[in-house]
Coordinates of C-alpha atoms and ligand atoms in Angstrom, one line a residue:
M1 CA 0.0 0.0 0.0
S2 CA 1.5 3.4 -0.9
I3 CA 1.4 6.1 1.7
R4 CA 0.3 9.5 0.3
P5 CA 2.5 12.4 1.5
P6 CA 0.7 15.2 3.3
A7 CA -0.7 18.0 1.1
G8 CA 2.0 20.4 0.0
M9 CA 4.7 17.8 0.4
L10 CA 6.3 15.8 -2.4
D11 CA 6.8 12.0 -2.3
A12 CA 10.4 10.8 -2.0
A13 CA 10.9 10.3 -5.7
A14 CA 9.3 13.6 -6.7
A15 CA 11.3 15.4 -4.0
Q16 CA 14.6 13.9 -5.2
A17 CA 13.8 14.8 -8.8
R18 CA 13.0 18.4 -7.8
A19 CA 16.1 18.7 -5.6
S20 CA 18.2 17.9 -8.6
T21 CA 16.6 20.5 -10.8
V22 CA 15.8 23.4 -8.5
R23 CA 18.3 25.8 -7.1
S24 CA 17.7 28.4 -4.4
Q25 CA 18.5 31.8 -5.9
I26 CA 19.3 34.9 -4.1
A27 CA 16.7 37.4 -5.4
G28 CA 17.6 40.3 -3.2
C29 CA 19.3 41.2 0.1
G30 CA 19.0 44.0 2.7
S31 CA 20.4 45.0 6.0
Y32 CA 19.8 47.3 8.9
L33 CA 22.1 48.8 11.6
P34 CA 20.8 50.6 14.7
E35 CA 21.4 54.4 14.7
R36 CA 23.6 54.6 17.8
M37 CA 27.3 54.1 17.1
V38 CA 29.8 53.3 19.8
T39 CA 33.5 54.0 19.0
N40 CA 36.6 52.4 20.5
H41 CA 37.2 55.8 22.3
D42 CA 33.7 55.5 23.9
L43 CA 34.6 52.0 25.2
A44 CA 37.9 53.3 26.6
K45 CA 35.8 55.4 29.0
L46 CA 34.1 52.2 30.2
V47 CA 36.9 49.6 30.5
D48 CA 40.7 49.6 30.5
T49 CA 41.2 49.5 26.7
S50 CA 42.3 51.8 23.8
D51 CA 41.5 52.4 20.2
E52 CA 45.0 51.3 19.3
W53 CA 44.7 47.9 21.1
I54 CA 41.3 47.2 19.6
V55 CA 42.2 48.2 16.0
E56 CA 45.5 46.3 16.1
R57 CA 44.1 43.1 17.5
T58 CA 40.7 43.0 15.8
G59 CA 40.4 45.7 13.0
I60 CA 37.2 47.0 14.8
R61 CA 36.8 50.8 15.0
V62 CA 33.1 51.2 15.6
R63 CA 29.9 49.2 16.3
H64 CA 26.2 49.9 16.4
V65 CA 24.1 49.3 19.5
A66 CA 20.4 49.0 19.6
A67 CA 18.4 51.6 21.5
E68 CA 16.3 50.8 24.5
G69 CA 13.1 49.3 23.3
E70 CA 14.7 48.3 20.0
F71 CA 14.7 44.5 19.8
T72 CA 16.1 41.9 17.5
S73 CA 12.7 41.6 15.7
H74 CA 12.7 45.3 14.9
L75 CA 16.1 45.1 13.3
A76 CA 15.1 41.9 11.4
V77 CA 11.9 43.5 10.0
K78 CA 13.8 46.5 8.7
A79 CA 16.4 44.3 7.0
S80 CA 13.7 42.0 5.6
E81 CA 11.7 44.9 4.2
R82 CA 14.9 46.1 2.4
A83 CA 15.6 42.6 1.1
L84 CA 12.0 42.2 -0.2
A85 CA 12.2 45.6 -1.9
A86 CA 15.5 44.7 -3.5
A87 CA 14.0 41.4 -4.7
G88 CA 10.8 43.1 -6.0
T89 CA 8.9 40.6 -3.8
K90 CA 5.8 41.3 -1.7
A91 CA 5.7 39.8 1.8
D92 CA 2.6 37.7 0.9
A93 CA 4.7 35.8 -1.6
V94 CA 7.0 34.5 1.2
D95 CA 6.1 31.1 2.5
L96 CA 9.1 30.5 4.7
I97 CA 11.1 32.6 7.2
V98 CA 14.2 31.1 8.8
L99 CA 15.7 33.5 11.3
A100 CA 19.1 33.0 12.9
T101 CA 19.6 34.6 16.3
T102 CA 21.1 34.0 19.7
T103 CA 19.3 37.1 21.1
P104 CA 15.6 36.5 20.6
D105 CA 13.1 39.1 21.7
E106 CA 11.5 36.5 24.1
T107 CA 12.2 32.9 25.2
F108 CA 9.2 32.0 23.1
P109 CA 7.6 32.4 20.6
A110 CA 10.3 32.4 17.9
T111 CA 11.4 35.9 16.9
A112 CA 10.7 34.7 13.3
T113 CA 7.0 34.7 14.1
R114 CA 7.1 38.3 15.3
V115 CA 8.7 39.2 11.9
Q116 CA 6.1 37.2 10.1
E117 CA 3.3 39.1 11.8
R118 CA 4.9 42.5 11.3
L119 CA 5.6 41.9 7.6
G120 CA 1.9 41.0 7.2
M121 CA 2.5 37.3 6.3
T122 CA -0.5 35.2 7.2
R123 CA 0.6 31.9 5.7
G124 CA 3.6 29.7 5.5
V125 CA 6.0 28.9 8.3
A126 CA 8.4 30.9 10.4
F127 CA 10.9 29.6 12.9
D128 CA 14.3 30.4 14.5
V129 CA 17.6 28.6 14.3
Q130 CA 20.4 28.9 16.8
A131 CA 24.0 28.4 15.8
V132 CA 25.3 31.6 17.3
C133 CA 27.7 33.3 14.8
S134 CA 27.3 30.5 12.3
G135 CA 23.5 31.0 12.4
F136 CA 23.1 32.7 9.0
I137 CA 24.9 29.8 7.2
F138 CA 22.8 27.3 9.1
A139 CA 19.6 29.2 8.3
L140 CA 20.6 29.4 4.6
A141 CA 21.2 25.7 4.5
V142 CA 17.8 24.9 6.1
A143 CA 16.0 27.2 3.7
D144 CA 17.8 25.8 0.7
N145 CA 16.7 22.3 1.6
F146 CA 13.1 23.4 2.1
L147 CA 13.1 25.0 -1.4
R148 CA 14.9 22.2 -3.2
L149 CA 12.5 19.7 -1.6
G150 CA 9.4 21.6 -2.6
Q151 CA 8.3 22.6 0.9
A152 CA 8.5 26.3 0.1
E153 CA 8.9 28.6 -3.0
T154 CA 10.1 31.9 -1.5
A155 CA 12.1 32.2 1.7
L156 CA 13.4 35.0 3.8
V157 CA 16.6 34.0 5.5
I158 CA 17.5 36.4 8.3
G159 CA 20.4 36.9 10.7
A160 CA 19.5 39.4 13.4
E161 CA 21.1 40.1 16.8
T162 CA 21.1 42.5 19.7
F163 CA 24.3 40.9 21.1
S164 CA 24.9 44.1 23.2
R165 CA 22.3 42.7 25.6
I166 CA 24.4 39.6 26.5
L167 CA 27.7 41.4 26.9
D168 CA 29.5 41.9 30.2
W169 CA 30.3 45.6 29.8
Q170 CA 33.0 45.2 32.5
D171 CA 34.9 42.4 30.6
R172 CA 37.2 44.2 28.2
S173 CA 38.2 40.9 26.5
T174 CA 34.7 40.5 25.0
C175 CA 32.7 43.8 25.2
V176 CA 34.8 45.5 22.6
L177 CA 34.3 42.8 20.0
F178 CA 30.5 42.7 19.3
G179 CA 27.8 44.9 17.8
D180 CA 24.1 44.8 16.9
G181 CA 22.5 44.5 13.4
A182 CA 20.5 42.5 11.0
G183 CA 20.7 41.2 7.4
A184 CA 18.3 39.2 5.2
V185 CA 18.2 37.6 1.8
V186 CA 15.2 36.5 -0.3
L187 CA 15.6 33.1 -1.7
K188 CA 13.5 31.9 -4.6
A189 CA 13.2 28.4 -6.0
G190 CA 14.7 28.7 -9.5
R191 CA 14.2 26.0 -12.2
G192 CA 16.1 24.9 -15.2
N193 CA 14.5 22.9 -18.0
G194 CA 15.0 19.6 -16.3
L195 CA 18.5 20.6 -15.4
P196 CA 19.8 22.5 -12.4
T197 CA 20.0 26.2 -13.2
D198 CA 23.6 27.5 -13.0
R199 CA 22.7 30.2 -10.5
G200 CA 21.9 29.9 -6.8
V201 CA 23.1 28.0 -3.8
L202 CA 25.6 25.4 -5.2
S203 CA 26.5 23.7 -1.9
T204 CA 26.3 24.1 1.9
R205 CA 28.4 22.4 4.5
L206 CA 27.7 22.5 8.3
H207 CA 29.5 21.2 11.3
S208 CA 29.4 21.3 15.1
D209 CA 31.5 20.0 17.9
G210 CA 30.0 20.2 21.4
R211 CA 33.4 19.3 23.0
Q212 CA 34.5 22.9 22.5
H213 CA 31.7 24.4 24.6
D214 CA 33.9 25.9 27.2
L215 CA 35.8 28.1 24.8
L216 CA 32.8 30.3 23.9
Y217 CA 29.4 30.2 25.7
A218 CA 26.9 32.3 27.6
S219 CA 27.1 32.1 31.4
G220 CA 23.4 31.5 31.8
G221 CA 20.3 30.2 30.2
V222 CA 16.6 29.7 30.8
S223 CA 16.8 26.2 32.0
S224 CA 20.0 26.5 34.0
T225 CA 20.0 30.0 35.6
K226 CA 16.7 31.5 34.4
T227 CA 18.8 34.4 33.0
A228 CA 20.3 34.9 29.5
G229 CA 23.8 35.0 30.9
V230 CA 26.7 36.9 29.3
V231 CA 29.3 36.0 26.7
R232 CA 32.4 34.2 28.0
M233 CA 35.3 33.4 25.7
D234 CA 38.8 32.1 25.6
G235 CA 39.8 34.4 22.7
P236 CA 43.2 33.1 21.7
K237 CA 42.0 29.4 21.6
V238 CA 38.9 30.4 19.6
F239 CA 41.2 32.2 17.2
K240 CA 43.3 29.1 16.5
H241 CA 40.3 26.9 15.9
A242 CA 38.7 29.6 13.7
V243 CA 41.4 29.8 11.0
E244 CA 41.8 26.1 10.8
K245 CA 38.1 25.1 10.7
L246 CA 37.0 27.9 8.4
S247 CA 39.6 27.2 5.7
A248 CA 38.7 23.5 5.9
V249 CA 35.0 24.1 5.5
V250 CA 35.4 26.5 2.6
E251 CA 37.4 23.7 0.8
E252 CA 34.6 21.3 1.6
G253 CA 32.0 23.6 0.2
L254 CA 34.0 24.2 -2.9
T255 CA 34.5 20.5 -3.5
G256 CA 30.7 20.0 -3.0
A257 CA 30.1 22.6 -5.7
G258 CA 32.7 21.1 -8.0
L259 CA 34.8 24.2 -7.8
T260 CA 38.3 25.2 -6.5
S261 CA 39.5 28.4 -4.8
A262 CA 40.5 29.7 -8.3
D263 CA 36.8 29.9 -9.1
I264 CA 35.9 32.2 -6.2
D265 CA 35.0 35.8 -7.1
W266 CA 34.3 36.9 -3.5
V267 CA 34.6 35.5 0.0
V268 CA 32.0 37.0 2.4
P269 CA 33.4 35.8 5.8
H270 CA 31.9 36.0 9.2
Q271 CA 33.2 39.4 10.5
A272 CA 34.6 38.5 13.9
N273 CA 38.2 39.7 13.6
R274 CA 40.3 41.1 10.8
R275 CA 43.2 38.8 11.7
I276 CA 41.0 35.7 11.4
I277 CA 39.6 36.9 8.0
D278 CA 43.2 37.5 6.7
G279 CA 44.4 34.2 8.1
V280 CA 41.6 32.3 6.2
G281 CA 42.2 34.2 3.0
K282 CA 45.9 33.5 3.2
K283 CA 45.3 29.7 3.8
L284 CA 43.0 29.6 0.7
G285 CA 45.5 31.6 -1.3
L286 CA 43.0 34.4 -2.0
P287 CA 44.1 38.0 -2.8
G288 CA 42.8 40.4 -0.1
E289 CA 40.8 42.4 -2.6
R290 CA 38.5 39.3 -3.2
V291 CA 37.5 39.3 0.5
V292 CA 34.6 41.5 1.8
V293 CA 35.6 43.1 5.1
T294 CA 33.1 45.1 7.2
V295 CA 34.3 44.3 10.7
D296 CA 35.9 47.7 11.0
H297 CA 32.4 49.4 11.1
H298 CA 30.1 46.6 12.3
A299 CA 32.3 44.6 14.7
N300 CA 31.0 41.1 15.3
T301 CA 27.3 41.1 14.8
S302 CA 27.1 37.3 15.2
A303 CA 24.4 35.8 12.9
A304 CA 23.9 39.2 11.2
S305 CA 27.5 39.6 10.1
V306 CA 27.5 37.6 6.8
P307 CA 24.2 39.0 5.4
L308 CA 25.3 42.5 6.5
A309 CA 28.6 42.2 4.6
L310 CA 26.9 40.5 1.6
T311 CA 24.3 43.4 1.4
E312 CA 27.1 46.0 1.5
A313 CA 29.1 44.3 -1.3
V314 CA 26.0 43.7 -3.5
G315 CA 24.8 47.3 -2.9
D316 CA 28.1 49.0 -3.9
G317 CA 28.4 46.8 -7.0
R318 CA 31.4 44.7 -6.0
I319 CA 29.4 41.5 -6.1
K320 CA 27.7 41.1 -9.5
P321 CA 25.2 38.6 -11.0
N322 CA 26.9 35.2 -11.8
D323 CA 29.8 35.9 -9.4
V324 CA 30.8 32.8 -7.3
V325 CA 30.5 33.9 -3.6
V326 CA 31.7 31.8 -0.7
M327 CA 30.2 32.6 2.7
E328 CA 31.7 31.2 5.9
A329 CA 31.2 31.5 9.6
M330 CA 32.1 30.0 13.0
G331 CA 30.5 30.4 16.4
G332 CA 29.9 29.0 19.9
G333 CA 29.3 25.3 20.2
F334 CA 31.5 25.2 18.2
T335 CA 29.4 25.5 15.0
W336 CA 30.9 26.3 11.6
G337 CA 29.8 26.2 8.0
A338 CA 30.2 27.5 4.5
A339 CA 27.8 28.1 1.6
V340 CA 28.9 28.5 -2.1
V341 CA 26.5 30.5 -4.2
R342 CA 26.5 31.7 -7.8
M343 CA 24.8 35.1 -7.6
Ligands
COA401 N1 42.0 46.1 25.6 C1 43.3 46.1 26.1 N2 43.9 45.0 26.5 C2 43.2 43.8 26.4 C3 41.8 43.8 25.9 C4 41.3 45.0 25.5 N3 40.0 45.1 25.1 N4 41.4 42.6 26.0 C5 42.4 41.8 26.5 N5 43.4 42.5 26.7 C6 44.8 42.2 27.2 C7 44.7 40.8 28.0 O1 44.3 41.0 29.3 C8 46.2 40.4 27.8 O2 46.9 41.1 28.8 P1 48.1 40.4 29.6 O3 49.1 40.0 28.5 O4 48.6 41.4 30.5 O5 47.5 39.1 30.2 C9 46.6 41.0 26.5 O6 45.6 42.0 26.2 C10 46.7 39.9 25.4 O7 45.5 39.2 25.5 P2 45.1 38.1 24.5 O8 43.8 37.5 24.8 O9 46.3 37.1 24.4 O10 45.1 38.9 23.1 P3 44.9 38.4 21.6 O11 46.0 38.9 20.8 O12 44.7 36.9 21.5 O13 43.6 39.1 21.2 C11 41.3 38.7 20.9 C12 42.4 38.9 21.9 C13 40.0 38.4 21.6 C14 41.1 39.9 20.1 C15 41.7 37.5 20.0 O14 42.1 36.4 20.7 C16 40.5 37.1 19.1 O15 40.1 37.8 18.3 N6 40.0 35.8 19.3 C17 38.9 35.4 18.5 C18 37.7 35.9 19.1 C19 36.5 35.8 18.2 O16 36.5 36.3 17.1 N7 35.4 35.2 18.8 C20 34.2 35.2 18.1 C21 34.2 34.0 17.2 S1 32.6 33.9 16.6

């Protein structure tokens, strides 16, 4: 007896056939940064640090910090509206929202459902994913799978954070590194004539390793302390893992897409630290002018950092249609991943 799949879902054979002919194409992207800017000089009034130390060790000069009453969902909605406008897509065409965040408005419901409601979307499905700074890559991979398997046609993939809310503003080793912001892309299921189209998400690769928990974590949580906790990190150890793991996952992503580093037009890395970005670029043998760097004016915005950087480079015309773009990120967990996309 054959079992009929639920309405709206494809059976296994049909899903497999679709997955081999459909690619998730980036139709538009957008971002939003809170108005308030905090410079390194401002931070030097709070903790024992200096502009010189922060610029030399991280490349960061300024970060944006959300105003009181401005939540992750507010940033996410603004970035989403801009992404939808860039894609020429109305919110009611969206049938999937995947929002990556570590700093949700509330413990529940998912921040994605707040965004769904404010965009005026009354159908489809909206949920959050949590992979800290790798969140956007994880969300992109999830949405890509939904689209290729026929479970959605148009997705909003969002990275949005108010990381300033989980910083210990007395800990100079962490509070200088992070900022708030949001970025979003509209993904559309693109079809070839029975063949994969050549544009869209070509491959995604995700990893996690729970053994590295103690190197980067929040000191609290709903179930353990009934508080959100604050960021705790062993910076130098995270640094070493980051360069190694990010270069390896980019290579994996390229292999999955049948490409090599010579095919890369742009790398859009997670913007944690200029020295990590340069280290990964060097390991991959990429010239610096092929790497998008925004960490100087955003700092590390966790899940928002990759879509913020992508939006900037698309907006100023550096990234063009048909360019091969590699996005990569790593975060607490550890989690890490890469996505290879032909724009
Ligand atoms: N200002 C001034 N001095 C600072 C400082 C600050 N904001 N933060 C730390 N220091 C001090 C330390 O206390 C230490 O002093 P000591 O030598 O007297 O003990 C000294 O600077 C060197 O600290 P260290 O941690 O070894 O510096 P570093 O060169 O490794 O740089 C980071 C620190 C955090 C910038 C760097 O390790 C890093 O970027 N790691 C990766 C972090 C990251 O990106 N995490 C997110 C991943 S998603």
